Backbone as CSV, one residue per row, in Angstrom:
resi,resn,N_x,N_y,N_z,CA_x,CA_y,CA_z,C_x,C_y,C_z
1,UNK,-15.337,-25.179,33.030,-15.685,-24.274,34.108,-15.630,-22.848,33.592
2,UNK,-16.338,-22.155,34.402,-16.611,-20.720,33.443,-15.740,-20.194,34.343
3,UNK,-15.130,-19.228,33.555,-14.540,-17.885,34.591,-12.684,-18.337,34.678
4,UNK,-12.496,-19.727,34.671,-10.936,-19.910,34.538,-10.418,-19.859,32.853
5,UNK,-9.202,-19.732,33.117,-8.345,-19.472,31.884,-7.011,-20.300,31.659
6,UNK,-6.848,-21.229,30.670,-5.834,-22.100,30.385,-4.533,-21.402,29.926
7,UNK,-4.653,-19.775,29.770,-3.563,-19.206,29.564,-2.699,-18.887,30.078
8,UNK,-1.481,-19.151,29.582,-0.392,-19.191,30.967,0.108,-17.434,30.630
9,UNK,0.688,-16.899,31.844,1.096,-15.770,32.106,1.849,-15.467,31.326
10,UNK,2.268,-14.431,30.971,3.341,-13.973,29.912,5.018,-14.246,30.638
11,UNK,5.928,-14.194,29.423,7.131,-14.303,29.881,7.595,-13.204,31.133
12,UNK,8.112,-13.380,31.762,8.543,-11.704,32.407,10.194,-11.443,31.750
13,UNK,9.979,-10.318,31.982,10.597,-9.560,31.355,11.932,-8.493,32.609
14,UNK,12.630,-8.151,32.292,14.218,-7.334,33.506,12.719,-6.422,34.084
15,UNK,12.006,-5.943,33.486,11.552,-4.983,34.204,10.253,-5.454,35.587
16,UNK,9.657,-6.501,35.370,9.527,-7.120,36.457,10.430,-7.728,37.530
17,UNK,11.484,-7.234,38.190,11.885,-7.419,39.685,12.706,-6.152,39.703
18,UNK,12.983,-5.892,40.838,12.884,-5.119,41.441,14.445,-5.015,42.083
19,UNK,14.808,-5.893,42.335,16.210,-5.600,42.933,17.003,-6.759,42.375
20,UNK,18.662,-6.868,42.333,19.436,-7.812,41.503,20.751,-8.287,42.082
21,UNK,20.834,-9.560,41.650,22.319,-10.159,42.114,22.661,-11.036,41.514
22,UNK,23.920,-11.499,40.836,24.521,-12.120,40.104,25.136,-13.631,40.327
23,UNK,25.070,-14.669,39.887,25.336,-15.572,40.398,26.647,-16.045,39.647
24,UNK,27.482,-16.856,39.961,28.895,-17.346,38.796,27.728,-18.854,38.339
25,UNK,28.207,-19.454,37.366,27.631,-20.976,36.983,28.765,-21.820,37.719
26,UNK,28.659,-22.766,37.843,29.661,-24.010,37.748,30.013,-25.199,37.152
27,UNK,30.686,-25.858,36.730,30.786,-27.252,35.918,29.712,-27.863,36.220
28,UNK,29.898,-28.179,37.947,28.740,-29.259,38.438,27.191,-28.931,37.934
29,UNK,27.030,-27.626,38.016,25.702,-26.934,37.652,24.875,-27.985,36.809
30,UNK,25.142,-28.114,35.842,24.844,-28.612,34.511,25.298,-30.379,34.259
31,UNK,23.663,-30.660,33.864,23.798,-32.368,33.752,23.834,-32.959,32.715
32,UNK,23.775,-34.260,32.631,24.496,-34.576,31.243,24.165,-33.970,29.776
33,UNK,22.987,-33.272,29.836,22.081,-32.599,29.030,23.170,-31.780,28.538
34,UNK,24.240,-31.276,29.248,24.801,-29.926,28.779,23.870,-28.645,29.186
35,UNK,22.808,-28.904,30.137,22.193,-27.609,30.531,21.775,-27.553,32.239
36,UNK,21.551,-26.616,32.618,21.574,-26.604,34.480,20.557,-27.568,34.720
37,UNK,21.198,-28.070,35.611,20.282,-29.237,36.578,18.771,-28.353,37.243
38,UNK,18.396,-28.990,37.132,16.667,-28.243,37.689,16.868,-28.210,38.983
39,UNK,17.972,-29.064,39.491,17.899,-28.617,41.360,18.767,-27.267,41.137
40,UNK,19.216,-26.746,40.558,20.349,-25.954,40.973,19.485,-24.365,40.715
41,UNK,18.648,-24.159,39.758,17.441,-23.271,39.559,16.740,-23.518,40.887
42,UNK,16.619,-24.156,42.258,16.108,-24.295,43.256,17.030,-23.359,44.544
43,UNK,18.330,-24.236,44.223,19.322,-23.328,44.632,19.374,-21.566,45.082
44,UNK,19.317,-21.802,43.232,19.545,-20.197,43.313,18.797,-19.160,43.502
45,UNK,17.338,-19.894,43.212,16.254,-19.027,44.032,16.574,-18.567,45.590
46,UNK,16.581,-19.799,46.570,16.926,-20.204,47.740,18.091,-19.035,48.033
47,UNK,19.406,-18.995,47.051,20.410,-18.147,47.565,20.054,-16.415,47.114
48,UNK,19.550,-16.368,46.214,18.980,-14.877,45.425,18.171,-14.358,47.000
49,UNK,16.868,-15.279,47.399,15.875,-14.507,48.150,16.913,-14.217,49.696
50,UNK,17.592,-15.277,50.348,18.243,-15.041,51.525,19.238,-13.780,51.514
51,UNK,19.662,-14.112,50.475,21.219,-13.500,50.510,20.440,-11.945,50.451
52,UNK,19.696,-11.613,49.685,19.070,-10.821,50.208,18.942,-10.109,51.238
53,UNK,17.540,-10.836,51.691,17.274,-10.757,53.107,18.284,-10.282,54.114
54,UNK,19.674,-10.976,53.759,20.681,-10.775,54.920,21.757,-9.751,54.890
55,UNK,21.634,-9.117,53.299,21.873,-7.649,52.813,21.286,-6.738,53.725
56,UNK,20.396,-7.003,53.251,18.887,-5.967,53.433,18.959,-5.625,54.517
57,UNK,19.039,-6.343,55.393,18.685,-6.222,56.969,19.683,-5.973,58.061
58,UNK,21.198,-6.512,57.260,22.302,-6.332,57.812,22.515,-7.428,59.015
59,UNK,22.328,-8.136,59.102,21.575,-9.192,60.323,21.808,-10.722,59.622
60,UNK,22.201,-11.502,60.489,22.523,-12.680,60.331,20.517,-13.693,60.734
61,UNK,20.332,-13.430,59.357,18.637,-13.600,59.637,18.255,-14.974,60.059
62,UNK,19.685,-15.926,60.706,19.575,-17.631,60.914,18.971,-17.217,62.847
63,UNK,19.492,-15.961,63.277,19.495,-15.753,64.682,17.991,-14.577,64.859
64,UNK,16.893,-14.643,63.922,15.936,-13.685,64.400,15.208,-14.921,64.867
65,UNK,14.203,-14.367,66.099,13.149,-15.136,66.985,12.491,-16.106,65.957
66,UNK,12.203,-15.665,64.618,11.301,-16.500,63.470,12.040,-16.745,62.154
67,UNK,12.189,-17.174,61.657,12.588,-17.540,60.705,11.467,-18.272,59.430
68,UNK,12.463,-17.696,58.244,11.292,-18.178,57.105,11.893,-19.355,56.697
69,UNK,10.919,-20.216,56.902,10.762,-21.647,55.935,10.266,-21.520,54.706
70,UNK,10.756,-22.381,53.514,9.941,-23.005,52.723,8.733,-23.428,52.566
71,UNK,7.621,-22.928,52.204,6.229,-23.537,52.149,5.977,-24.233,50.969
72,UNK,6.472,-23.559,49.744,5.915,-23.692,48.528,6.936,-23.340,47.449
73,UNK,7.506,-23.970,46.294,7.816,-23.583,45.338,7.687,-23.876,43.763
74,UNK,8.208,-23.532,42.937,7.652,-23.791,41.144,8.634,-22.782,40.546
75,UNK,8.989,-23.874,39.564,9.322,-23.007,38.366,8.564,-23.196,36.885
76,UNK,9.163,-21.655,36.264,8.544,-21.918,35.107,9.936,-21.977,34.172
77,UNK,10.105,-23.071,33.313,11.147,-23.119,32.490,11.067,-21.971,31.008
78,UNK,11.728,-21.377,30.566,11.466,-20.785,29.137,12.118,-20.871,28.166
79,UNK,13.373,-20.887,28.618,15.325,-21.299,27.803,16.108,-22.090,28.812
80,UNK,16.742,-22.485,28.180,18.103,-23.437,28.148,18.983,-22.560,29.132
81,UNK,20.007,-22.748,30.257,20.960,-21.882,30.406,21.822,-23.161,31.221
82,UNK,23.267,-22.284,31.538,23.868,-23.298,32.585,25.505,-22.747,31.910
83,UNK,26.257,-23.343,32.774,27.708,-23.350,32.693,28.043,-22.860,31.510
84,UNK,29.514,-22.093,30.989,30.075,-21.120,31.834,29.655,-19.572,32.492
85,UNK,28.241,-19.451,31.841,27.680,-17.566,31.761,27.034,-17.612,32.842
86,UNK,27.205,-16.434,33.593,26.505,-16.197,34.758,25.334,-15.832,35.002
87,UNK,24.967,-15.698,35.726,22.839,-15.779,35.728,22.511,-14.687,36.883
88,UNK,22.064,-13.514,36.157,21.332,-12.639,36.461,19.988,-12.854,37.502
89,UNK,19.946,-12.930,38.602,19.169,-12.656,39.218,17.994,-11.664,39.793
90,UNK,16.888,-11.605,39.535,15.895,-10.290,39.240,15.199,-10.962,40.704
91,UNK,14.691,-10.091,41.495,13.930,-10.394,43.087,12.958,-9.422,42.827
92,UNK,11.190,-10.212,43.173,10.510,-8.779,43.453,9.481,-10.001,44.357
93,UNK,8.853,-9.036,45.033,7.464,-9.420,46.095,6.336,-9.380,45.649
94,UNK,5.494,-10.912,45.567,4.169,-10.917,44.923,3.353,-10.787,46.401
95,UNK,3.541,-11.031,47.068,2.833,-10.760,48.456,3.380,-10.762,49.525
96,UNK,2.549,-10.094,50.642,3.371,-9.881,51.923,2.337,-9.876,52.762
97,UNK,2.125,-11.238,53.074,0.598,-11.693,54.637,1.406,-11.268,55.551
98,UNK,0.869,-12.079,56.556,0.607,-11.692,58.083,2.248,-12.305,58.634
99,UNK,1.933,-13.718,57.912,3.286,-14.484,58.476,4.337,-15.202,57.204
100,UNK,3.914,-14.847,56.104,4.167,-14.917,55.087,5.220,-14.190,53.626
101,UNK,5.631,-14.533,52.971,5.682,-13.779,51.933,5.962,-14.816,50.464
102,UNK,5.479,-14.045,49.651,5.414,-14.817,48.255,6.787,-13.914,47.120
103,UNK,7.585,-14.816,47.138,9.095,-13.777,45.957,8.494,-14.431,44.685
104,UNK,9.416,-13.666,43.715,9.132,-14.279,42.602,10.573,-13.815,42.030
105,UNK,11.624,-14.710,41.315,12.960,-14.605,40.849,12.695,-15.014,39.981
106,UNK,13.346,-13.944,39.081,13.954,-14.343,37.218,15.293,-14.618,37.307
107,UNK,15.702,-15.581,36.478,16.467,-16.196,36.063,16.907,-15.814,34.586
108,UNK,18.373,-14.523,34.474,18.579,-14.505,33.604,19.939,-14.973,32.904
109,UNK,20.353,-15.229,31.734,21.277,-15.102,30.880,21.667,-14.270,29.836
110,UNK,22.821,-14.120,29.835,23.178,-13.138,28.532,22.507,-11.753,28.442
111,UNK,22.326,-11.171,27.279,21.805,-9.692,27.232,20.393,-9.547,27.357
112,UNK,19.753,-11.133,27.119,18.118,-11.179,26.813,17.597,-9.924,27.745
113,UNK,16.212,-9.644,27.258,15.051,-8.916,28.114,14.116,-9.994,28.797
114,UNK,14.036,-10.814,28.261,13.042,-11.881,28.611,13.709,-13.152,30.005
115,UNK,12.990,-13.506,30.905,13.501,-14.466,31.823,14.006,-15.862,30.741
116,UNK,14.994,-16.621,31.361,14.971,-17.863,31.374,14.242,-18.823,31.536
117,UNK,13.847,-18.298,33.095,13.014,-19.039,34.060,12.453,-18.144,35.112
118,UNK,11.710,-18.395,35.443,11.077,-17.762,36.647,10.664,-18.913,37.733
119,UNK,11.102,-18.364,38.986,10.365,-19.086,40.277,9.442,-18.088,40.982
120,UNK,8.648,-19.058,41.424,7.940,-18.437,43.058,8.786,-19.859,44.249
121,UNK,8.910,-18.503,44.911,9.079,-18.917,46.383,8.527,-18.501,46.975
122,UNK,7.621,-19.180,48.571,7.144,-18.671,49.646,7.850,-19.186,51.119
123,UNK,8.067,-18.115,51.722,8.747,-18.366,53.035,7.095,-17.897,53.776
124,UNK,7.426,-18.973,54.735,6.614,-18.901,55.999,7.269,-18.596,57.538
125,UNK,7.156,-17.546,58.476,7.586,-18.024,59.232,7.375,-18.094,60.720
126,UNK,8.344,-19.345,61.630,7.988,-20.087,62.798,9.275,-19.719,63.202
127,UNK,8.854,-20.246,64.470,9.414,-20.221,65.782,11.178,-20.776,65.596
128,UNK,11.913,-20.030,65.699,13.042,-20.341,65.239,13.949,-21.145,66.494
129,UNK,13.958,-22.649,66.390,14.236,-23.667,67.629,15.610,-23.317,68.309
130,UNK,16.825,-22.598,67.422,17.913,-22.553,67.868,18.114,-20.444,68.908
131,UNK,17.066,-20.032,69.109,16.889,-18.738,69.506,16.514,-18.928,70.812
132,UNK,16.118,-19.736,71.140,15.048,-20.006,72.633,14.503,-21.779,72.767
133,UNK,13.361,-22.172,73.420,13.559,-23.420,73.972,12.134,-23.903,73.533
134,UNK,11.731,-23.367,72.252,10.813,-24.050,71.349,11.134,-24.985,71.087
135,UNK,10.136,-26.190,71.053,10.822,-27.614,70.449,10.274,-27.524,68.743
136,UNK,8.552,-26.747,68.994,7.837,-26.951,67.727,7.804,-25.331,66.677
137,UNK,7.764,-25.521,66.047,8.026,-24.304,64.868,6.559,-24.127,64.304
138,UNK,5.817,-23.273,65.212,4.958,-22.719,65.394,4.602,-21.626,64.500
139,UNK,3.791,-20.972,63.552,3.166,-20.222,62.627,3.952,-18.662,63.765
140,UNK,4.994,-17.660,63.193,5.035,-16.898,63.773,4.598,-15.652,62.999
141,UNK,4.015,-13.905,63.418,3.885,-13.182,62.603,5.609,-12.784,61.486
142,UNK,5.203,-12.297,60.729,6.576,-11.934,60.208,7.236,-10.948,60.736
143,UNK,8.785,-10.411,61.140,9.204,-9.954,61.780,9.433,-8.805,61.494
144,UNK,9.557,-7.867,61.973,9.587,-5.929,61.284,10.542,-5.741,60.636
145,UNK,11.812,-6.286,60.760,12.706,-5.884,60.068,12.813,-6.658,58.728
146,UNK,12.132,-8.032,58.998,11.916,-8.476,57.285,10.705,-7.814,56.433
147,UNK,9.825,-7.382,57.045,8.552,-6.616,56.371,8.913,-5.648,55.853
148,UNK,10.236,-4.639,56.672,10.610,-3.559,56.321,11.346,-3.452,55.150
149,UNK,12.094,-4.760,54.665,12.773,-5.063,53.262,12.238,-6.052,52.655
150,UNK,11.056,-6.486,52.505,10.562,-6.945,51.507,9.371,-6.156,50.967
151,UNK,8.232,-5.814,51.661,7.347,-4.595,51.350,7.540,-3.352,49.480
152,UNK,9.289,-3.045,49.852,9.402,-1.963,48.918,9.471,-2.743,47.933
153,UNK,9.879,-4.123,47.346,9.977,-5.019,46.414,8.658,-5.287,45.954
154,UNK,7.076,-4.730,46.755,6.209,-5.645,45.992,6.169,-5.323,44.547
155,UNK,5.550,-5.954,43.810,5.163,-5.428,42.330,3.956,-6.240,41.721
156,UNK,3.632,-5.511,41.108,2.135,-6.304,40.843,2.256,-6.586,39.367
């Protein structure tokens, strides 16, 4: 096919994200391999983008009218990491739709410049069932005060 490209994106690097938080490792982390379990790089995406969010906003973001779900996620593996060194967390915003947003977290170790790993995450969000007497979790716009702290994170 003309016009696509089999080349994969470059490593990223500390200077792609935008804002940071530190994670501890744990024993459990890491499977028999001697290196982190691939669920736990799911994890910490999951805890990097919220914990966030609930910085950011000052707001217990389980009680806004909408809430972001999970739509979509991926990682890209690059190095080895896991138990005992702690993992640098890098947050920045690849997009920001209507009801949407697309993160993207590096995953670092040690002094490197270069990611570990990188994820995308996308939160979508709906009708948040425990706020009011929605049964169904309905496509909602995104809410002002999350637009208002994710927006300054985009990066291209």
């Amino acid at each position: 096919m003309s016009g696509t490209s089999n080349e994969r994106p470059p490593r990223p690097t500390r200077a792609d994200y935008v804002v940071w938080r530190t994670a501890t490792t744990r024993w459990a982390d890491d499977d028999v391999y001697h290196h982190m379990n691939n669920a736990t790089y799911y994890e910490l995406f999951d805890t990097c983008v919220n914990a966030y969010l609930m910085d950011a906003t000052d707001r217990n973001i389980r009680h806004l009218p909408a809430v972001g779900v999970v739509a979509e996620t991926s990682c890209r593996y690059f190095q080895e990491i896991g138990f005992p060194h702690p993992v640098e967390m890098g947050l920045a915003v690849e997009r920001v739709g209507t009801s949407s947003v697309v993160y993207r977290i590096g995953l670092f170790q040690g002094d490197g410049d270069e990611a570990a790993a990188e994820g995308r995450f996308v939160h979508v969000y709906v009708d948040n069932p425990f706020t009011g007497s929605v049964a169904e979790r309905s496509v909602r716009p995104l809410p002002d005060e999350i637009r208002a702290v994710v927006t300054p994170l985009t990066k291209t």
